[in-house]
Amino acid sequence: MSSARVGLTLVSLACADPTATSSLPAALPAPGSKQQDNSYSISGADRTVNVTVVRVRGETGEPIHAFLRRMFESADSAGARRLVLDLRSLTGSDARLVTPLVGGILKRDRFLREGGLNVLTSSQSFSPAQNAATLLEQYAHPILIQ
């Protein structure tokens, strides 16, 4: 696992700061809905973090790395035990999502245990979503749902 972290560190040094927007919804959107912003919510009952990534880059709003940092800090504060990552709405962009997302997950052992990570993709998920899902499958062993 340390070689993966070293590799992610090197990749992160090569990445420029991306941009995206964020908000905090009560729950994950239904498949096919047109959510505009990246979002997350934390269920207090089962300590599950539900994250929806809609875009990696945008003209205004919070950079994706800042959004993910804020989400992971909130998850840590809440003692989250499970992460549900919805990448179904991410249909294009670049790979700037991969380093902060995969690196943040690999730093948290509770998301690496069996059932600790669920990743939702669709047949419409491209570039950053597929790159992230592939790396997570290799290093974090999530439950992949399509």
mmCIF file with all atom_site columns, C-alpha atoms in Angstrom:
data_model
loop_
_atom_site.group_PDB
_atom_site.id
_atom_site.type_symbol
_atom_site.label_atom_id
_atom_site.label_alt_id
_atom_site.label_comp_id
_atom_site.label_asym_id
_atom_site.label_entity_id
_atom_site.label_seq_id
_atom_site.pdbx_PDB_ins_code
_atom_site.Cartn_x
_atom_site.Cartn_y
_atom_site.Cartn_z
_atom_site.occupancy
_atom_site.B_iso_or_equiv
_atom_site.pdbx_formal_charge
_atom_site.auth_seq_id
_atom_site.auth_comp_id
_atom_site.auth_asym_id
_atom_site.auth_atom_id
_atom_site.pdbx_PDB_model_num
ATOM 1   C CA . MET A 1 1   ? 0.000   0.000  0.000   1.00 0.00 ? 1   MET A CA 1
ATOM 2   C CA . SER A 1 2   ? 2.880   2.414  0.628   1.00 0.00 ? 2   SER A CA 1
ATOM 3   C CA . SER A 1 3   ? 3.899   2.238  -3.044  1.00 0.00 ? 3   SER A CA 1
ATOM 4   C CA . ALA A 1 4   ? 0.359   3.330  -3.951  1.00 0.00 ? 4   ALA A CA 1
ATOM 5   C CA . ARG A 1 5   ? 0.633   6.295  -1.595  1.00 0.00 ? 5   ARG A CA 1
ATOM 6   C CA . VAL A 1 6   ? 4.008   7.260  -3.048  1.00 0.00 ? 6   VAL A CA 1
ATOM 7   C CA . GLY A 1 7   ? 2.578   7.021  -6.568  1.00 0.00 ? 7   GLY A CA 1
ATOM 8   C CA . LEU A 1 8   ? -0.432  9.142  -5.620  1.00 0.00 ? 8   LEU A CA 1
ATOM 9   C CA . THR A 1 9   ? 1.853   11.710 -4.017  1.00 0.00 ? 9   THR A CA 1
ATOM 10  C CA . LEU A 1 10  ? 3.873   11.988 -7.202  1.00 0.00 ? 10  LEU A CA 1
ATOM 11  C CA . VAL A 1 11  ? 0.730   12.300 -9.305  1.00 0.00 ? 11  VAL A CA 1
ATOM 12  C CA . SER A 1 12  ? -0.639  14.973 -6.965  1.00 0.00 ? 12  SER A CA 1
ATOM 13  C CA . LEU A 1 13  ? 2.484   17.070 -7.409  1.00 0.00 ? 13  LEU A CA 1
ATOM 14  C CA . ALA A 1 14  ? 1.817   17.115 -11.151 1.00 0.00 ? 14  ALA A CA 1
ATOM 15  C CA . CYS A 1 15  ? -1.852  18.144 -10.855 1.00 0.00 ? 15  CYS A CA 1
ATOM 16  C CA . ALA A 1 16  ? -3.064  21.712 -11.033 1.00 0.00 ? 16  ALA A CA 1
ATOM 17  C CA . ASP A 1 17  ? -5.812  22.962 -8.735  1.00 0.00 ? 17  ASP A CA 1
ATOM 18  C CA . PRO A 1 18  ? -9.218  22.000 -10.184 1.00 0.00 ? 18  PRO A CA 1
ATOM 19  C CA . THR A 1 19  ? -12.477 23.809 -9.593  1.00 0.00 ? 19  THR A CA 1
ATOM 20  C CA . ALA A 1 20  ? -15.976 22.607 -8.771  1.00 0.00 ? 20  ALA A CA 1
ATOM 21  C CA . THR A 1 21  ? -18.971 23.683 -6.740  1.00 0.00 ? 21  THR A CA 1
ATOM 22  C CA . SER A 1 22  ? -20.422 22.112 -3.634  1.00 0.00 ? 22  SER A CA 1
ATOM 23  C CA . SER A 1 23  ? -23.399 22.036 -1.319  1.00 0.00 ? 23  SER A CA 1
ATOM 24  C CA . LEU A 1 24  ? -24.740 19.747 1.387   1.00 0.00 ? 24  LEU A CA 1
ATOM 25  C CA . PRO A 1 25  ? -27.938 17.852 0.453   1.00 0.00 ? 25  PRO A CA 1
ATOM 26  C CA . ALA A 1 26  ? -29.954 15.657 2.762   1.00 0.00 ? 26  ALA A CA 1
ATOM 27  C CA . ALA A 1 27  ? -29.499 12.537 0.616   1.00 0.00 ? 27  ALA A CA 1
ATOM 28  C CA . LEU A 1 28  ? -28.133 11.170 -2.632  1.00 0.00 ? 28  LEU A CA 1
ATOM 29  C CA . PRO A 1 29  ? -30.075 12.179 -5.737  1.00 0.00 ? 29  PRO A CA 1
ATOM 30  C CA . ALA A 1 30  ? -32.063 9.633  -7.673  1.00 0.00 ? 30  ALA A CA 1
ATOM 31  C CA . PRO A 1 31  ? -30.320 8.113  -10.706 1.00 0.00 ? 31  PRO A CA 1
ATOM 32  C CA . GLY A 1 32  ? -30.837 10.269 -13.775 1.00 0.00 ? 32  GLY A CA 1
ATOM 33  C CA . SER A 1 33  ? -31.599 13.439 -11.811 1.00 0.00 ? 33  SER A CA 1
ATOM 34  C CA . LYS A 1 34  ? -29.789 16.605 -12.850 1.00 0.00 ? 34  LYS A CA 1
ATOM 35  C CA . GLN A 1 35  ? -27.899 17.681 -9.722  1.00 0.00 ? 35  GLN A CA 1
ATOM 36  C CA . GLN A 1 36  ? -25.672 20.691 -10.412 1.00 0.00 ? 36  GLN A CA 1
ATOM 37  C CA . ASP A 1 37  ? -23.172 20.621 -7.532  1.00 0.00 ? 37  ASP A CA 1
ATOM 38  C CA . ASN A 1 38  ? -20.873 18.196 -5.735  1.00 0.00 ? 38  ASN A CA 1
ATOM 39  C CA . SER A 1 39  ? -22.374 17.333 -2.374  1.00 0.00 ? 39  SER A CA 1
ATOM 40  C CA . TYR A 1 40  ? -22.129 15.140 0.673   1.00 0.00 ? 40  TYR A CA 1
ATOM 41  C CA . SER A 1 41  ? -24.177 14.222 3.710   1.00 0.00 ? 41  SER A CA 1
ATOM 42  C CA . ILE A 1 42  ? -23.412 12.136 6.782   1.00 0.00 ? 42  ILE A CA 1
ATOM 43  C CA . SER A 1 43  ? -25.962 9.819  8.321   1.00 0.00 ? 43  SER A CA 1
ATOM 44  C CA . GLY A 1 44  ? -25.673 9.949  12.092  1.00 0.00 ? 44  GLY A CA 1
ATOM 45  C CA . ALA A 1 45  ? -27.542 6.683  12.558  1.00 0.00 ? 45  ALA A CA 1
ATOM 46  C CA . ASP A 1 46  ? -25.148 4.393  10.691  1.00 0.00 ? 46  ASP A CA 1
ATOM 47  C CA . ARG A 1 47  ? -22.256 6.883  10.269  1.00 0.00 ? 47  ARG A CA 1
ATOM 48  C CA . THR A 1 48  ? -22.290 6.635  6.478   1.00 0.00 ? 48  THR A CA 1
ATOM 49  C CA . VAL A 1 49  ? -20.977 9.425  4.280   1.00 0.00 ? 49  VAL A CA 1
ATOM 50  C CA . ASN A 1 50  ? -22.900 9.819  1.013   1.00 0.00 ? 50  ASN A CA 1
ATOM 51  C CA . VAL A 1 51  ? -20.850 11.735 -1.556  1.00 0.00 ? 51  VAL A CA 1
ATOM 52  C CA . THR A 1 52  ? -22.013 12.779 -5.011  1.00 0.00 ? 52  THR A CA 1
ATOM 53  C CA . VAL A 1 53  ? -19.413 14.079 -7.456  1.00 0.00 ? 53  VAL A CA 1
ATOM 54  C CA . VAL A 1 54  ? -21.050 15.845 -10.387 1.00 0.00 ? 54  VAL A CA 1
ATOM 55  C CA . ARG A 1 55  ? -18.129 17.757 -11.822 1.00 0.00 ? 55  ARG A CA 1
ATOM 56  C CA . VAL A 1 56  ? -14.406 18.086 -11.398 1.00 0.00 ? 56  VAL A CA 1
ATOM 57  C CA . ARG A 1 57  ? -14.007 21.469 -13.035 1.00 0.00 ? 57  ARG A CA 1
ATOM 58  C CA . GLY A 1 58  ? -16.271 24.458 -13.113 1.00 0.00 ? 58  GLY A CA 1
ATOM 59  C CA . GLU A 1 59  ? -16.110 28.156 -13.804 1.00 0.00 ? 59  GLU A CA 1
ATOM 60  C CA . THR A 1 60  ? -16.994 29.121 -10.248 1.00 0.00 ? 60  THR A CA 1
ATOM 61  C CA . GLY A 1 61  ? -17.088 27.488 -6.863  1.00 0.00 ? 61  GLY A CA 1
ATOM 62  C CA . GLU A 1 62  ? -14.948 25.348 -4.639  1.00 0.00 ? 62  GLU A CA 1
ATOM 63  C CA . PRO A 1 63  ? -11.992 23.407 -6.097  1.00 0.00 ? 63  PRO A CA 1
ATOM 64  C CA . ILE A 1 64  ? -12.522 19.632 -6.050  1.00 0.00 ? 64  ILE A CA 1
ATOM 65  C CA . HIS A 1 65  ? -9.540  19.079 -3.752  1.00 0.00 ? 65  HIS A CA 1
ATOM 66  C CA . ALA A 1 66  ? -10.974 21.591 -1.244  1.00 0.00 ? 66  ALA A CA 1
ATOM 67  C CA . PHE A 1 67  ? -14.423 19.971 -1.441  1.00 0.00 ? 67  PHE A CA 1
ATOM 68  C CA . LEU A 1 68  ? -12.943 16.512 -0.818  1.00 0.00 ? 68  LEU A CA 1
ATOM 69  C CA . ARG A 1 69  ? -10.730 17.784 2.019   1.00 0.00 ? 69  ARG A CA 1
ATOM 70  C CA . ARG A 1 70  ? -13.783 19.351 3.688   1.00 0.00 ? 70  ARG A CA 1
ATOM 71  C CA . MET A 1 71  ? -15.798 16.171 3.185   1.00 0.00 ? 71  MET A CA 1
ATOM 72  C CA . PHE A 1 72  ? -13.061 13.946 4.663   1.00 0.00 ? 72  PHE A CA 1
ATOM 73  C CA . GLU A 1 73  ? -12.625 16.307 7.640   1.00 0.00 ? 73  GLU A CA 1
ATOM 74  C CA . SER A 1 74  ? -16.377 16.179 8.294   1.00 0.00 ? 74  SER A CA 1
ATOM 75  C CA . ALA A 1 75  ? -16.347 12.376 7.963   1.00 0.00 ? 75  ALA A CA 1
ATOM 76  C CA . ASP A 1 76  ? -13.458 12.120 10.413  1.00 0.00 ? 76  ASP A CA 1
ATOM 77  C CA . SER A 1 77  ? -15.210 14.425 12.902  1.00 0.00 ? 77  SER A CA 1
ATOM 78  C CA . ALA A 1 78  ? -18.420 12.391 12.671  1.00 0.00 ? 78  ALA A CA 1
ATOM 79  C CA . GLY A 1 79  ? -16.575 9.079  13.078  1.00 0.00 ? 79  GLY A CA 1
ATOM 80  C CA . ALA A 1 80  ? -17.881 7.852  9.726   1.00 0.00 ? 80  ALA A CA 1
ATOM 81  C CA . ARG A 1 81  ? -17.389 4.124  9.165   1.00 0.00 ? 81  ARG A CA 1
ATOM 82  C CA . ARG A 1 82  ? -18.617 3.808  5.580   1.00 0.00 ? 82  ARG A CA 1
ATOM 83  C CA . LEU A 1 83  ? -18.330 5.863  2.405   1.00 0.00 ? 83  LEU A CA 1
ATOM 84  C CA . VAL A 1 84  ? -20.813 5.705  -0.469  1.00 0.00 ? 84  VAL A CA 1
ATOM 85  C CA . LEU A 1 85  ? -19.322 7.455  -3.481  1.00 0.00 ? 85  LEU A CA 1
ATOM 86  C CA . ASP A 1 86  ? -21.703 8.303  -6.331  1.00 0.00 ? 86  ASP A CA 1
ATOM 87  C CA . LEU A 1 87  ? -19.848 8.947  -9.597  1.00 0.00 ? 87  LEU A CA 1
ATOM 88  C CA . ARG A 1 88  ? -22.836 8.301  -11.882 1.00 0.00 ? 88  ARG A CA 1
ATOM 89  C CA . SER A 1 89  ? -23.275 11.943 -12.888 1.00 0.00 ? 89  SER A CA 1
ATOM 90  C CA . LEU A 1 90  ? -19.611 12.493 -13.733 1.00 0.00 ? 90  LEU A CA 1
ATOM 91  C CA . THR A 1 91  ? -19.609 12.065 -17.504 1.00 0.00 ? 91  THR A CA 1
ATOM 92  C CA . GLY A 1 92  ? -16.449 13.891 -18.462 1.00 0.00 ? 92  GLY A CA 1
ATOM 93  C CA . SER A 1 93  ? -13.604 16.218 -17.489 1.00 0.00 ? 93  SER A CA 1
ATOM 94  C CA . ASP A 1 94  ? -10.068 15.337 -16.474 1.00 0.00 ? 94  ASP A CA 1
ATOM 95  C CA . ALA A 1 95  ? -8.323  13.161 -13.897 1.00 0.00 ? 95  ALA A CA 1
ATOM 96  C CA . ARG A 1 96  ? -7.903  15.859 -11.227 1.00 0.00 ? 96  ARG A CA 1
ATOM 97  C CA . LEU A 1 97  ? -10.416 14.017 -9.053  1.00 0.00 ? 97  LEU A CA 1
ATOM 98  C CA . VAL A 1 98  ? -8.278  10.908 -8.713  1.00 0.00 ? 98  VAL A CA 1
ATOM 99  C CA . THR A 1 99  ? -5.452  12.051 -6.413  1.00 0.00 ? 99  THR A CA 1
ATOM 100 C CA . PRO A 1 100 ? -7.426  13.824 -3.658  1.00 0.00 ? 100 PRO A CA 1
ATOM 101 C CA . LEU A 1 101 ? -10.174 11.195 -3.701  1.00 0.00 ? 101 LEU A CA 1
ATOM 102 C CA . VAL A 1 102 ? -8.106  8.011  -3.792  1.00 0.00 ? 102 VAL A CA 1
ATOM 103 C CA . GLY A 1 103 ? -5.446  9.479  -1.486  1.00 0.00 ? 103 GLY A CA 1
ATOM 104 C CA . GLY A 1 104 ? -8.084  10.516 1.061   1.00 0.00 ? 104 GLY A CA 1
ATOM 105 C CA . ILE A 1 105 ? -9.663  7.065  1.044   1.00 0.00 ? 105 ILE A CA 1
ATOM 106 C CA . LEU A 1 106 ? -6.338  5.225  1.330   1.00 0.00 ? 106 LEU A CA 1
ATOM 107 C CA . LYS A 1 107 ? -5.450  7.287  4.415   1.00 0.00 ? 107 LYS A CA 1
ATOM 108 C CA . ARG A 1 108 ? -8.558  6.026  6.235   1.00 0.00 ? 108 ARG A CA 1
ATOM 109 C CA . ASP A 1 109 ? -8.390  2.337  7.071   1.00 0.00 ? 109 ASP A CA 1
ATOM 110 C CA . ARG A 1 110 ? -12.074 2.207  8.043   1.00 0.00 ? 110 ARG A CA 1
ATOM 111 C CA . PHE A 1 111 ? -13.019 2.773  4.382   1.00 0.00 ? 111 PHE A CA 1
ATOM 112 C CA . LEU A 1 112 ? -10.614 0.032  3.268   1.00 0.00 ? 112 LEU A CA 1
ATOM 113 C CA . ARG A 1 113 ? -12.217 -2.750 5.287   1.00 0.00 ? 113 ARG A CA 1
ATOM 114 C CA . GLU A 1 114 ? -14.883 -4.976 3.733   1.00 0.00 ? 114 GLU A CA 1
ATOM 115 C CA . GLY A 1 115 ? -18.087 -2.990 3.199   1.00 0.00 ? 115 GLY A CA 1
ATOM 116 C CA . GLY A 1 116 ? -16.401 0.298  4.095   1.00 0.00 ? 116 GLY A CA 1
ATOM 117 C CA . LEU A 1 117 ? -16.522 1.707  0.568   1.00 0.00 ? 117 LEU A CA 1
ATOM 118 C CA . ASN A 1 118 ? -19.248 1.562  -2.076  1.00 0.00 ? 118 ASN A CA 1
ATOM 119 C CA . VAL A 1 119 ? -18.696 3.174  -5.481  1.00 0.00 ? 119 VAL A CA 1
ATOM 120 C CA . LEU A 1 120 ? -21.616 3.847  -7.826  1.00 0.00 ? 120 LEU A CA 1
ATOM 121 C CA . THR A 1 121 ? -20.899 4.237  -11.548 1.00 0.00 ? 121 THR A CA 1
ATOM 122 C CA . SER A 1 122 ? -23.018 4.038  -14.674 1.00 0.00 ? 122 SER A CA 1
ATOM 123 C CA . SER A 1 123 ? -22.543 3.296  -18.331 1.00 0.00 ? 123 SER A CA 1
ATOM 124 C CA . GLN A 1 124 ? -22.378 7.086  -18.768 1.00 0.00 ? 124 GLN A CA 1
ATOM 125 C CA . SER A 1 125 ? -19.422 7.469  -16.329 1.00 0.00 ? 125 SER A CA 1
ATOM 126 C CA . PHE A 1 126 ? -16.271 8.452  -18.197 1.00 0.00 ? 126 PHE A CA 1
ATOM 127 C CA . SER A 1 127 ? -12.694 9.668  -17.628 1.00 0.00 ? 127 SER A CA 1
ATOM 128 C CA . PRO A 1 128 ? -12.318 10.762 -13.978 1.00 0.00 ? 128 PRO A CA 1
ATOM 129 C CA . ALA A 1 129 ? -15.042 8.466  -12.677 1.00 0.00 ? 129 ALA A CA 1
ATOM 130 C CA . GLN A 1 130 ? -13.598 5.401  -14.411 1.00 0.00 ? 130 GLN A CA 1
ATOM 131 C CA . ASN A 1 131 ? -10.014 6.307  -13.450 1.00 0.00 ? 131 ASN A CA 1
ATOM 132 C CA . ALA A 1 132 ? -11.013 6.719  -9.801  1.00 0.00 ? 132 ALA A CA 1
ATOM 133 C CA . ALA A 1 133 ? -13.110 3.531  -9.789  1.00 0.00 ? 133 ALA A CA 1
ATOM 134 C CA . THR A 1 134 ? -10.273 1.522  -11.352 1.00 0.00 ? 134 THR A CA 1
ATOM 135 C CA . LEU A 1 135 ? -7.690  2.725  -8.821  1.00 0.00 ? 135 LEU A CA 1
ATOM 136 C CA . LEU A 1 136 ? -10.083 2.221  -5.923  1.00 0.00 ? 136 LEU A CA 1
ATOM 137 C CA . GLU A 1 137 ? -10.838 -1.293 -7.153  1.00 0.00 ? 137 GLU A CA 1
ATOM 138 C CA . GLN A 1 138 ? -7.124  -2.053 -7.237  1.00 0.00 ? 138 GLN A CA 1
ATOM 139 C CA . TYR A 1 139 ? -6.125  -0.545 -3.880  1.00 0.00 ? 139 TYR A CA 1
ATOM 140 C CA . ALA A 1 140 ? -9.257  -0.151 -1.719  1.00 0.00 ? 140 ALA A CA 1
ATOM 141 C CA . HIS A 1 141 ? -11.413 -3.124 -2.849  1.00 0.00 ? 141 HIS A CA 1
ATOM 142 C CA . PRO A 1 142 ? -14.779 -1.338 -2.810  1.00 0.00 ? 142 PRO A CA 1
ATOM 143 C CA . ILE A 1 143 ? -18.169 -2.737 -3.604  1.00 0.00 ? 143 ILE A CA 1
ATOM 144 C CA . LEU A 1 144 ? -18.699 -1.487 -7.176  1.00 0.00 ? 144 LEU A CA 1
ATOM 145 C CA . ILE A 1 145 ? -22.298 -0.855 -8.178  1.00 0.00 ? 145 ILE A CA 1
ATOM 146 C CA . GLN A 1 146 ? -23.307 -0.065 -11.744 1.00 0.00 ? 146 GLN A CA 1
#
